[in-house]
Tab-separated table of C-alpha atoms and ligand atoms in Angstrom:
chain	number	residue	atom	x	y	z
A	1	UNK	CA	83.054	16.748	1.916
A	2	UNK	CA	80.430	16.696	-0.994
A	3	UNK	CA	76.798	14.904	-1.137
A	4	UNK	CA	75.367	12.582	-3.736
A	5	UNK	CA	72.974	14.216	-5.875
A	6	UNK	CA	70.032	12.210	-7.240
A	7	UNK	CA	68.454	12.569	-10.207
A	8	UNK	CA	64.646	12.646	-10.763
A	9	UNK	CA	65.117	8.711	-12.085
A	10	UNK	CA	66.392	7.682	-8.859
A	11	UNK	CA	70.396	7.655	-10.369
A	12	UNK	CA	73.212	9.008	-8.546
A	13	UNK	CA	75.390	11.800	-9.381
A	14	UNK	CA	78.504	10.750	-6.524
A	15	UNK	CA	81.266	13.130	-5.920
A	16	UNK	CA	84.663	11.751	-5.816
A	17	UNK	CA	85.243	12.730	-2.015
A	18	UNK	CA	81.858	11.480	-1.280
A	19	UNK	CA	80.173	11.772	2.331
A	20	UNK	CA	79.000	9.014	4.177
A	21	UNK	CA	76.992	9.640	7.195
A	22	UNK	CA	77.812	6.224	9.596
A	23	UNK	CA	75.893	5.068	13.093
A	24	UNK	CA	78.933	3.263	14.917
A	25	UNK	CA	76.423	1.522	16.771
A	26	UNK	CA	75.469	-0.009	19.676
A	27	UNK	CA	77.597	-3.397	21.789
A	28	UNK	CA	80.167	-5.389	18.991
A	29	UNK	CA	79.423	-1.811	16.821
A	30	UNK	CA	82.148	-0.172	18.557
A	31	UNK	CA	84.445	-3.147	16.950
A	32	UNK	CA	82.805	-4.025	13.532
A	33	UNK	CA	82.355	-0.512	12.561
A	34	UNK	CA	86.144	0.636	12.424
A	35	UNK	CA	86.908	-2.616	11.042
A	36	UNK	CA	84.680	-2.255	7.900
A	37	UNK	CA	85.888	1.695	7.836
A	38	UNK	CA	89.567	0.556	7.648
A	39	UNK	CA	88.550	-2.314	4.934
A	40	UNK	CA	86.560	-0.190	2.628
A	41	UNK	CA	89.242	3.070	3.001
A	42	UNK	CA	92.004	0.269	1.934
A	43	UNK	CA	90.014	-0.582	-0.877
A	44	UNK	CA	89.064	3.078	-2.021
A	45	UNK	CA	92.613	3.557	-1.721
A	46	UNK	CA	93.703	0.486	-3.636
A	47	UNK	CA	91.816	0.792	-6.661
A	48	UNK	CA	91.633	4.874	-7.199
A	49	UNK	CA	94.925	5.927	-5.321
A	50	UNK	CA	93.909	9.595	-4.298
A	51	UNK	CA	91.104	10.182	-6.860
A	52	UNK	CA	88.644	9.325	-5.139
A	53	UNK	CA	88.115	9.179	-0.848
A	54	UNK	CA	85.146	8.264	1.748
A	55	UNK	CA	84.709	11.238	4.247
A	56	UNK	CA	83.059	9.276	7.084
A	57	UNK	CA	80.719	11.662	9.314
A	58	UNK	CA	79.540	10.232	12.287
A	59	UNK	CA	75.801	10.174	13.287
A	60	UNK	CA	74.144	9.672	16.450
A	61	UNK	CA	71.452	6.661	17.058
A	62	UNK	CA	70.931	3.693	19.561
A	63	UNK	CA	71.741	3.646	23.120
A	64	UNK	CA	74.770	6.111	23.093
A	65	UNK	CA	72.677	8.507	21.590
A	66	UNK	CA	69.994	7.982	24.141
A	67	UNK	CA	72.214	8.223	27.079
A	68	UNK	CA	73.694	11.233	25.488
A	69	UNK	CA	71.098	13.469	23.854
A	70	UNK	CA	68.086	12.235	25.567
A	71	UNK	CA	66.531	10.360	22.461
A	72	UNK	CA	67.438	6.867	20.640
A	73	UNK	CA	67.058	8.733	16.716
A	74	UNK	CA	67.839	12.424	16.778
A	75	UNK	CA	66.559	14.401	13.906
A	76	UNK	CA	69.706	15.418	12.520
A	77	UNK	CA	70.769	11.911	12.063
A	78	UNK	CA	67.411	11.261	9.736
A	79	UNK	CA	68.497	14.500	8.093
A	80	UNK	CA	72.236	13.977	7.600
A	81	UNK	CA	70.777	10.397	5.744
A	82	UNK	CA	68.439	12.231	3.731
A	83	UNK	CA	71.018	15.317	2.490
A	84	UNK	CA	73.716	12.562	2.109
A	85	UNK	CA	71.053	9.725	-0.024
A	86	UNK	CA	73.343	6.782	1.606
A	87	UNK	CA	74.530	5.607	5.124
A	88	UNK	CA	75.611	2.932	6.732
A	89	UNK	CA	75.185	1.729	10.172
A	90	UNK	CA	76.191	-1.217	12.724
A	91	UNK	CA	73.622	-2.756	14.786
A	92	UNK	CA	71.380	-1.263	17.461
A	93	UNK	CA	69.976	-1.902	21.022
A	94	UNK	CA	66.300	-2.040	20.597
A	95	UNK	CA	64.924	0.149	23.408
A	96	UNK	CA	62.919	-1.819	26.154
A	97	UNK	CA	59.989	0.242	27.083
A	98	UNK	CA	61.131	3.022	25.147
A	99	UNK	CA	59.013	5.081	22.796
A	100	UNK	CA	60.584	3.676	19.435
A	101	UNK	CA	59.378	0.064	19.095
A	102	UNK	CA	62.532	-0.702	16.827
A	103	UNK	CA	65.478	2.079	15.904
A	104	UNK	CA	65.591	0.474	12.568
A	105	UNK	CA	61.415	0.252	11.638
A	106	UNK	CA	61.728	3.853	12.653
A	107	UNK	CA	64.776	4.715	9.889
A	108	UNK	CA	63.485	2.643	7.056
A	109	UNK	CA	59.826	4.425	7.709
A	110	UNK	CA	61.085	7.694	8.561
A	111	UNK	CA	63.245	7.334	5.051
A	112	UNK	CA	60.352	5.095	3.018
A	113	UNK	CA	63.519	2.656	2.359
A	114	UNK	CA	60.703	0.151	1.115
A	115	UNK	CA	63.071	-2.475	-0.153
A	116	UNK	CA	65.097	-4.725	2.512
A	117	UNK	CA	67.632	-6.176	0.026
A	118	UNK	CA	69.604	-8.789	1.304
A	119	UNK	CA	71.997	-11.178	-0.962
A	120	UNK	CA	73.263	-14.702	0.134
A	121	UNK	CA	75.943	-16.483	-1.368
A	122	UNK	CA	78.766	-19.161	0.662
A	123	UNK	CA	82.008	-17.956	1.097
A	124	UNK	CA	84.790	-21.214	0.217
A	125	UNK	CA	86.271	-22.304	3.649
A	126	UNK	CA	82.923	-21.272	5.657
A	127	UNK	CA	81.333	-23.994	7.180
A	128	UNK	CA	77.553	-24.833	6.475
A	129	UNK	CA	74.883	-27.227	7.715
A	130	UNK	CA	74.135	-28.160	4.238
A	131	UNK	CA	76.054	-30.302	1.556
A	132	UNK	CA	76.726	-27.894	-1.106
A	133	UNK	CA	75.956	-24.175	0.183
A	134	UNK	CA	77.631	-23.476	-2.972
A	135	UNK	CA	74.663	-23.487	-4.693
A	136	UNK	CA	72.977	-21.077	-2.511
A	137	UNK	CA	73.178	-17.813	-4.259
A	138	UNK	CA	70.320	-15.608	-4.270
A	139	UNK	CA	69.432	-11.844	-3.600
A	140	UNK	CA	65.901	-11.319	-1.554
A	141	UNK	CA	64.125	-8.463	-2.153
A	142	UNK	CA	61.519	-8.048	1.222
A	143	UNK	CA	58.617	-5.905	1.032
A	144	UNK	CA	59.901	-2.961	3.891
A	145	UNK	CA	56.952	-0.857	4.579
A	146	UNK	CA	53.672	-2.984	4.718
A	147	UNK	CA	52.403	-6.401	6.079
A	148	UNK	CA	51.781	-7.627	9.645
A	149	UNK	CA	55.479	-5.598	10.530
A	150	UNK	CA	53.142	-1.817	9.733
A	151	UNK	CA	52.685	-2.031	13.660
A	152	UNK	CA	48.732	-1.666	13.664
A	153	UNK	CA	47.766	-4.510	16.252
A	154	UNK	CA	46.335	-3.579	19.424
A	155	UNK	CA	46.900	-5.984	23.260
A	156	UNK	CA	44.394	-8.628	25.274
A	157	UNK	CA	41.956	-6.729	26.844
A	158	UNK	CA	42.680	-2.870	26.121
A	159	UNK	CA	39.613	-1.035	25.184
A	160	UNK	CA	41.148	-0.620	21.266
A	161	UNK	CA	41.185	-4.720	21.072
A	162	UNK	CA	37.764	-4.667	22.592
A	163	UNK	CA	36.537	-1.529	20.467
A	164	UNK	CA	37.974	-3.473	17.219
A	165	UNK	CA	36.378	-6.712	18.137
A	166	UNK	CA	33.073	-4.932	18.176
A	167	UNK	CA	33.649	-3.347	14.688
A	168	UNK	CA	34.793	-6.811	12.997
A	169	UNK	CA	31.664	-8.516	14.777
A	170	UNK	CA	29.350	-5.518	14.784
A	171	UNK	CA	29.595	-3.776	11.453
A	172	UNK	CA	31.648	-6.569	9.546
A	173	UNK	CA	30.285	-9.412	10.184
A	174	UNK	CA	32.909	-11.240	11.152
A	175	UNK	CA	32.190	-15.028	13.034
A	176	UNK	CA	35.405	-16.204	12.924
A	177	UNK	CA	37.251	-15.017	15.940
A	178	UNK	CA	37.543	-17.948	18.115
A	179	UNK	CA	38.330	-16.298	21.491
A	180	UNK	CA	36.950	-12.920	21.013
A	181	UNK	CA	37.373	-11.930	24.417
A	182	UNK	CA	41.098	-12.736	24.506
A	183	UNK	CA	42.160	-11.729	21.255
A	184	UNK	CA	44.779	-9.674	20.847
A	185	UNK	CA	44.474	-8.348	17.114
A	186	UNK	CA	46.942	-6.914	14.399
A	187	UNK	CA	46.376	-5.743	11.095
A	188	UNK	CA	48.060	-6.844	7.538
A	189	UNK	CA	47.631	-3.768	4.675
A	190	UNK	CA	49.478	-5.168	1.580
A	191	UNK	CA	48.840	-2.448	-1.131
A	192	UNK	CA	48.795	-2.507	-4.938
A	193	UNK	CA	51.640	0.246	-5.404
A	194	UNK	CA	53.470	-1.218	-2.561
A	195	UNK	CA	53.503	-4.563	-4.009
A	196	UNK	CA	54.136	-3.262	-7.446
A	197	UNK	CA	57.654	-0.961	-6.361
A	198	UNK	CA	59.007	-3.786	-4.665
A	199	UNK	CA	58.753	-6.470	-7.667
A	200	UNK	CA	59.424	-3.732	-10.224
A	201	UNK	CA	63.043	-3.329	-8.220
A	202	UNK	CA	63.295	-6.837	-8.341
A	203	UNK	CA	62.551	-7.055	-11.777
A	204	UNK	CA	65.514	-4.164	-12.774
A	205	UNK	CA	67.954	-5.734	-10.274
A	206	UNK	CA	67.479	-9.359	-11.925
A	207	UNK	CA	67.754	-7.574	-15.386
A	208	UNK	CA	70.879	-5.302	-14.525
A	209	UNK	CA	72.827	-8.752	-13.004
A	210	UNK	CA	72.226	-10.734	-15.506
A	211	UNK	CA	70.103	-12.908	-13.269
A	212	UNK	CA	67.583	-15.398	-14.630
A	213	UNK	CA	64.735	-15.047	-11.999
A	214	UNK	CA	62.356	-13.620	-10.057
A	215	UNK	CA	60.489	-15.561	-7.824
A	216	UNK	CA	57.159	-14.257	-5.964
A	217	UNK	CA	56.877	-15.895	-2.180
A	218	UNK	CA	53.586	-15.574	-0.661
A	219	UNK	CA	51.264	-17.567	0.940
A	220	UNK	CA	48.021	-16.095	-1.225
A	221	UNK	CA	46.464	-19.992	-0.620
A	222	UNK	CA	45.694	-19.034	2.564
A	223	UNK	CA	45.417	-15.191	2.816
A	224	UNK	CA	44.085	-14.716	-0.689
A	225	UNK	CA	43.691	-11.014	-0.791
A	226	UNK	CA	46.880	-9.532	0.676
A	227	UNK	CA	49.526	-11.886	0.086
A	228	UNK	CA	47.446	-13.448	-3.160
A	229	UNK	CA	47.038	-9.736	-4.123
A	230	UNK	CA	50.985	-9.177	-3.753
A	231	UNK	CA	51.210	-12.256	-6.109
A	232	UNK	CA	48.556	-10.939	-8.849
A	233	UNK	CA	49.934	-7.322	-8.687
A	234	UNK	CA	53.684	-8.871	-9.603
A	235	UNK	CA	53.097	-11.201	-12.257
A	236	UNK	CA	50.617	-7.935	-13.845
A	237	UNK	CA	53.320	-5.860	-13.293
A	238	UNK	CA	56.060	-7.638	-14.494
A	239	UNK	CA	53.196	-8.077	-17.928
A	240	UNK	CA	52.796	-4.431	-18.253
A	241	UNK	CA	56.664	-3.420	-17.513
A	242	UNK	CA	58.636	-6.181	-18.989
A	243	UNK	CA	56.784	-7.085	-21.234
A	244	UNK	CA	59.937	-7.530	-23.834
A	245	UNK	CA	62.208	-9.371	-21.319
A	246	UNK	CA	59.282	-12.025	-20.427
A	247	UNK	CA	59.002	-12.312	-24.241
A	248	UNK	CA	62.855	-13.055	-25.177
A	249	UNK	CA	63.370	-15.076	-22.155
A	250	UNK	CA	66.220	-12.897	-20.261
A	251	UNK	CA	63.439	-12.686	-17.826
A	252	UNK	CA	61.488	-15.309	-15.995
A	253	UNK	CA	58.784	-14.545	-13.471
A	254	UNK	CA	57.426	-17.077	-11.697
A	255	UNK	CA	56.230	-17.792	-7.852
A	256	UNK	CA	55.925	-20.129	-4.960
A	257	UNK	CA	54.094	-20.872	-1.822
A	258	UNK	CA	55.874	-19.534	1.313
A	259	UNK	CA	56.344	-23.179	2.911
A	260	UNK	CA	57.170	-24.353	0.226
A	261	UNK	CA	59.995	-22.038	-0.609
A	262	UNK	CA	61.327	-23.254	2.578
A	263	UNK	CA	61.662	-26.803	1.793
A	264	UNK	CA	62.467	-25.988	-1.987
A	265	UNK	CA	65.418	-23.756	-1.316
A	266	UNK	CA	66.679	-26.268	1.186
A	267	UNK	CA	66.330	-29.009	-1.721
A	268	UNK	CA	67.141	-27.123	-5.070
A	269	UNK	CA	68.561	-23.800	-4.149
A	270	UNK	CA	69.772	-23.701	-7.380
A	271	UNK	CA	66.041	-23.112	-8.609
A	272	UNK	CA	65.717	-19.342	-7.149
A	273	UNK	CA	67.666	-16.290	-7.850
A	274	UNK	CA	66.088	-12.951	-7.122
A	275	UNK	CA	63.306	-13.615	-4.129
A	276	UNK	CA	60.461	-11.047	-3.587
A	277	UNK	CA	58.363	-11.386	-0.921
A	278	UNK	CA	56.340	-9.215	1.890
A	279	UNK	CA	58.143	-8.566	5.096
A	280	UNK	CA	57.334	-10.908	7.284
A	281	UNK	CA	58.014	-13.965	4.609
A	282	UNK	CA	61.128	-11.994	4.185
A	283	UNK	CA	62.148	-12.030	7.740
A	284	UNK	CA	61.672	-15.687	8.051
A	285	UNK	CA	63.665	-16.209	4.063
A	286	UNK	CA	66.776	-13.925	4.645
A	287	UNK	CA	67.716	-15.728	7.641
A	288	UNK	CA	67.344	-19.358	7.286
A	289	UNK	CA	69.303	-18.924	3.665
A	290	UNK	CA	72.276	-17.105	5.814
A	291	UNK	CA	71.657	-19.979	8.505
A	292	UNK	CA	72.833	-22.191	4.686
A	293	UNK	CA	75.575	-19.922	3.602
A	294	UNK	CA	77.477	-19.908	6.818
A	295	UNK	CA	75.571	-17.446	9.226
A	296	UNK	CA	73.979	-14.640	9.980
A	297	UNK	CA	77.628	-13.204	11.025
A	298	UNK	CA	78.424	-12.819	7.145
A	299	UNK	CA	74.817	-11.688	6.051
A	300	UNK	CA	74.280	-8.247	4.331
A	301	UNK	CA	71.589	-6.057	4.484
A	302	UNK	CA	70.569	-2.927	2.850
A	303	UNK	CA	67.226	-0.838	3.167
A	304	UNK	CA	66.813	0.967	-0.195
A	305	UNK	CA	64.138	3.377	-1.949
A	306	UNK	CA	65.093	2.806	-5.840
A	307	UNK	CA	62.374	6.131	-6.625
A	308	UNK	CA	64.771	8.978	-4.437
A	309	UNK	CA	67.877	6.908	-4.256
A	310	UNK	CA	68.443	6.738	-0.382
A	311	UNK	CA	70.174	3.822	0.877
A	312	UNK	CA	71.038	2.796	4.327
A	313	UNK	CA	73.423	-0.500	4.729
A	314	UNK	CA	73.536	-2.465	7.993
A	315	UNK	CA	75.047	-5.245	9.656
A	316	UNK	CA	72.104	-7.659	9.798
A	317	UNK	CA	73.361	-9.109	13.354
A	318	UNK	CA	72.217	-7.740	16.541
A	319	UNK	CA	74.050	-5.918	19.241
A	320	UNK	CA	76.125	-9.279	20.667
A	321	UNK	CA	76.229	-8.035	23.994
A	322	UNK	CA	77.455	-11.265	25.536
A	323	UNK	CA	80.355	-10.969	23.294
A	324	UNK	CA	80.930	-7.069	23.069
A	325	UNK	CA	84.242	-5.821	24.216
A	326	UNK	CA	86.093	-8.888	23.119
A	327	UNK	CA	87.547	-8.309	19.580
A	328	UNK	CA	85.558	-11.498	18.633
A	329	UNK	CA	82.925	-10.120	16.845
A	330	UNK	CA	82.618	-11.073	12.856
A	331	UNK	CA	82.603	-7.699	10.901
A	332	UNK	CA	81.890	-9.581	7.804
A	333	UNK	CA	78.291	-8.565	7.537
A	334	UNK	CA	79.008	-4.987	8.361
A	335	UNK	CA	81.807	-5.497	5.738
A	336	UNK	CA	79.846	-6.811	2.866
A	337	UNK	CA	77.345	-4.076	3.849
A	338	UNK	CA	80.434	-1.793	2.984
A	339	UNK	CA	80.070	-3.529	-0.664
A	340	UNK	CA	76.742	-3.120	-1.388
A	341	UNK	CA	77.111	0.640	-0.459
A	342	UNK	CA	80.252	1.091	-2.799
A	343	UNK	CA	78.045	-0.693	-5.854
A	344	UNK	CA	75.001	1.067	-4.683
A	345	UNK	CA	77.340	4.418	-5.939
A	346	UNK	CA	78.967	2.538	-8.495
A	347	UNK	CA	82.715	2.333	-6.930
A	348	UNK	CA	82.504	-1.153	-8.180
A	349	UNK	CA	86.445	-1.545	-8.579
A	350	UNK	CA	86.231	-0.899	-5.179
A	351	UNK	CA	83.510	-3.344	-4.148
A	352	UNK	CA	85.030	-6.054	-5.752
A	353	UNK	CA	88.258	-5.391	-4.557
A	354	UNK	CA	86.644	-6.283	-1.063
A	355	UNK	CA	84.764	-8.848	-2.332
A	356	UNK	CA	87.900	-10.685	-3.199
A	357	UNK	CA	89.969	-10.282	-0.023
A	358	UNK	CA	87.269	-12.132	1.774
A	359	UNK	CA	87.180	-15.139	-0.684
A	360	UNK	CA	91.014	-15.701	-0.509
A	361	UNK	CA	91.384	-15.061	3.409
A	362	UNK	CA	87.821	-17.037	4.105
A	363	UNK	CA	89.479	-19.774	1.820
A	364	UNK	CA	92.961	-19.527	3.834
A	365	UNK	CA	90.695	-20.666	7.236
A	366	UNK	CA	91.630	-17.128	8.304
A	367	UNK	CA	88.188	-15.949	10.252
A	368	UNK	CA	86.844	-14.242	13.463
A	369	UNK	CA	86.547	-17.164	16.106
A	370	UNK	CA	82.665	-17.803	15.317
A	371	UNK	CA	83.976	-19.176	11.785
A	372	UNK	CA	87.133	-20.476	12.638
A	373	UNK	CA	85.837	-23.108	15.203
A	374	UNK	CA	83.469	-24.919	12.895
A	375	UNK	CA	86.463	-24.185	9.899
A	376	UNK	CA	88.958	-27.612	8.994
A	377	UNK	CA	91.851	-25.604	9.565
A	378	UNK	CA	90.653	-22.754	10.561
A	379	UNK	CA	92.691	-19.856	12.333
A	380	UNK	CA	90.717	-17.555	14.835
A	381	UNK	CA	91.683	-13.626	14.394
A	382	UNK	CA	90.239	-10.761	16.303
A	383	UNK	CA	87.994	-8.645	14.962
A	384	UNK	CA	90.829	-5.909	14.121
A	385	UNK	CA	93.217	-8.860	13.392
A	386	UNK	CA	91.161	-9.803	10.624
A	387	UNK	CA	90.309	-6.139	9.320
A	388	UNK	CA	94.287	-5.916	8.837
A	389	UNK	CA	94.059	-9.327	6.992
A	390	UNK	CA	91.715	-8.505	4.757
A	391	UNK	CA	93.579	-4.966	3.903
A	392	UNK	CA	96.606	-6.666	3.309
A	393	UNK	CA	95.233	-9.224	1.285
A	394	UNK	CA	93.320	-5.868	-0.897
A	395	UNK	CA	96.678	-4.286	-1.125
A	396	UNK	CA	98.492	-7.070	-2.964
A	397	UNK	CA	95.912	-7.300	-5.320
A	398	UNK	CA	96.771	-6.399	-8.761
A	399	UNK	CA	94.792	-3.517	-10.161
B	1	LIG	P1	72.352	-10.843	18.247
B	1	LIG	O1	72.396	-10.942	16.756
B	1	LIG	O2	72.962	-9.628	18.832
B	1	LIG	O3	73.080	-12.117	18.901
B	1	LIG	C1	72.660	-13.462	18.671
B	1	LIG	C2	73.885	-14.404	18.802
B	1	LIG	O4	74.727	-14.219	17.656
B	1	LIG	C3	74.757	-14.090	20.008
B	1	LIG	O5	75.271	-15.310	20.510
B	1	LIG	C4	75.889	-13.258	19.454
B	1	LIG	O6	77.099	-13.376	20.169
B	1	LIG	C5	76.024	-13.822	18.035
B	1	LIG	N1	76.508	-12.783	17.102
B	1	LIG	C6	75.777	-11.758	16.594
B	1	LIG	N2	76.539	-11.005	15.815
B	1	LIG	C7	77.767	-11.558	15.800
B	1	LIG	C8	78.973	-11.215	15.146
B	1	LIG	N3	79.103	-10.157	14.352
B	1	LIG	N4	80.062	-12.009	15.372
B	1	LIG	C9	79.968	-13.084	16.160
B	1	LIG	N5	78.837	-13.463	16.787
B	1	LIG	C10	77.752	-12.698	16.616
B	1	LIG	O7	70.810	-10.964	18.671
B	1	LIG	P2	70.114	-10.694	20.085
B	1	LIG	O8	70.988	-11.166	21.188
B	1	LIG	O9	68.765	-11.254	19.934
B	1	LIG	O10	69.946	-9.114	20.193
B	1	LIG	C11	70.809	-8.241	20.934
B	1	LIG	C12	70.346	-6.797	20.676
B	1	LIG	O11	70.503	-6.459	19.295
B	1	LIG	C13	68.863	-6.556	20.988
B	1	LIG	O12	68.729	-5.279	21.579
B	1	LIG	C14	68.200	-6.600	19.643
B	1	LIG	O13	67.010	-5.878	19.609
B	1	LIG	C15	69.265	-5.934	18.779
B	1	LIG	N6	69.187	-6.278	17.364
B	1	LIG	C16	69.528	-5.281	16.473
B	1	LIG	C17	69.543	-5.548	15.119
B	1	LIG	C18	69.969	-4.439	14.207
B	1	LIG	O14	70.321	-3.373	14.648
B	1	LIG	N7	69.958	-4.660	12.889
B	1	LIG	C19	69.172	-6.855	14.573
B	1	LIG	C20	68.896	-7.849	15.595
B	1	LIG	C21	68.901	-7.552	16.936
């Protein structure tokens, strides 16, 4: 077993037996999470024979954890994530009642992962409500840390709404609360440096990839001074830092208004490439364009801090509890997670490997029943069914 090193840049030194702490996770984890193990180990396999080898080590979170140890995110999980830089988990139960208001807020604060990256591009063979989700192929950089999602807000009628209320009528002068004694209230910080790490990731990722954009969602018409601020502090940014790239054109920067966006990427999704916007835009972005490209079944996600290197990947699903147990779940987004983590540590042989497995099977009709239904000819597999598909289909590749 051997960690990732990082260097002071942010770059990884990986070992070729390299450790990867994993959450199995909670409901259709238990399937998804072998499945992806047994894909990405085929893969490692395929394209460096016995140079080079995942050592999985399994970390506690989520309900199991709870009903074993007593708490939903034990310490030595956090820790085993921060000595090993990357991990990758499946989806988790958020607690009702508990004391964590989400298992995976609490990771990607505990770990300042400030960048939710999540790329969306149509598989051939998937269906999708729209006429060509071909087109739809774009990587969205959300804002992790900040915005409405920070958690400050405060109920109806507790003595912290009513204690706030007083301050924003009392010592700000604030009018404009229309049912003051009602109000629940919630506060949006959107920072300068915050805005300016995430759009300065964008900005390298769209460079590195050869992509040609980076578009800035916000809604700064309405809510001038956070998410206007978020748009000022990018384009300055991107003035001051890439300067060059603006200059020769391998770079454009440009932005558009939330709603917009919405109705734009619908239209001409061929307009956007790299998308960075504040959380909660985010939230809204990632999933509608996987609604496009087939699903939220097949969407990645990865939470990422490009200053120290750590990485955590992630099915971007939910638990599926109505469907846990039943070797139907998809383990595609888990899967592709499994990519972005072996590009993350540049095992991109590896990656791409996987990458192509899932285009010729996906094209084949070959898919976990959620696909396969809505497919033209389309051939339902169980979860480890599929997982075996896809490994065959990595081992006849040629390398
Ligand atoms: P969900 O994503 O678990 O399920 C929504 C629908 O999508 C269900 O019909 C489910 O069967 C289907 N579905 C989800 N993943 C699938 C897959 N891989 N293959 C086939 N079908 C799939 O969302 P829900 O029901 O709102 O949440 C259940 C639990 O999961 C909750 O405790 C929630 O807090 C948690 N959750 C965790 C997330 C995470 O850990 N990243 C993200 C979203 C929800």
């Amino acid at each position: 077993m051997a960690n990732i090193e990082t260097h002071r840049d942010g770059s990884l030194k990986v070992p070729d037996n390299v450790t990867v702490p994993f959450v199995t996770g909670d409901g259709v984890g238990k399937e998804i999470t072998p499945a992806m193990q047994r894909v990405a180990d085929a893969a490692v396999s395929r394209c460096y024979g016995t140079a080079r080898r995942i050592e999985w080590l399994e970390v506690a979170a989520g309900q199991q954890s709870f009903d074993t140890q007593g708490t939903y995110l034990p310490e030595a999980t956090l820790q085993a994530f921060r000595d090993c830089h990357i991990g990758i988990k499946g989806p988790l139960t958020t607690p009702v009642g508990g004391g964590i208001r989400s298992l995976n807020v609490a990771l990607r604060q505990g770990l300042d992962l400030y960048v939710c990256l999540r790329p969306v591009r149509w598989f051939r063979g998937v269906a999708s409500p729209v006429v060509h989700p071909e087109k739809v192929d774009m990587v969205i950089f959300r804002e992790n840390t900040e915005d409405i999602y920070a958690g400050i807000e405060w109920a109806e009628g507790t003595p912290e709404a009513q204690r706030f209320r007083r301050f924003l009528t009392q010592e700000m002068g604030v009018e404009r609360v229309r049912f003051p004694e009602t109000s629940a209230f919630g506060v949006k910080p959107v920072s300068r440096e915050g805005s300016e790490r995430l759009v300065r990731a964008a900005c390298r990722y769209a460079l590195d990839h050869g992509r040609p954009s980076v578009t800035l969602v916000h809604k700064g018409n309405i809510m001038k001074y956070t998410e206007g601020g978020f748009k000022r502090w990018g384009y300055e940014l991107a003035e001051r830092e890439f300067a060059d790239e603006l200059r020769s054109g391998r770079l454009t920067v440009k932005d558009c208004i939330a709603d917009a966006f919405l109705q734009n990427a619908l239209l001409r999704p061929e307009d956007y490439s790299v998308v960075a916007t504040l959380n909660l835009n985010g939230d809204y972005i990632s999933d509608m364009l996987a609604a496009q490209a087939g699903g939220i079944g097949i969407a990645p996600g990865a939470n990422i801090n490009y200053a120290t290197g750590n990485a955590i990947f992630e099915a971007t699903h939910g638990t599926a509890p109505d469907i846990a147990g039943t070797d139907t779940a998809n383990p595609c987004s888990l899967i592709l997670s499994a990519v972005m983590l072996l590009e993350h540590i540049g095992w991109q042989e590896a990656a791409a490997s996987i990458t192509k497995a899932l285009e010729t099977t996906l094209a084949r009709g070959m898919a976990t029943p959620d696909l396969a239904r809505f497919m033209d000819r389309g051939t339902a597999l169980g979860t480890q069914a599929f997982a075996d598909e896809l490994a065959k289909s990595i081992g006849t590749q040629i390398t």
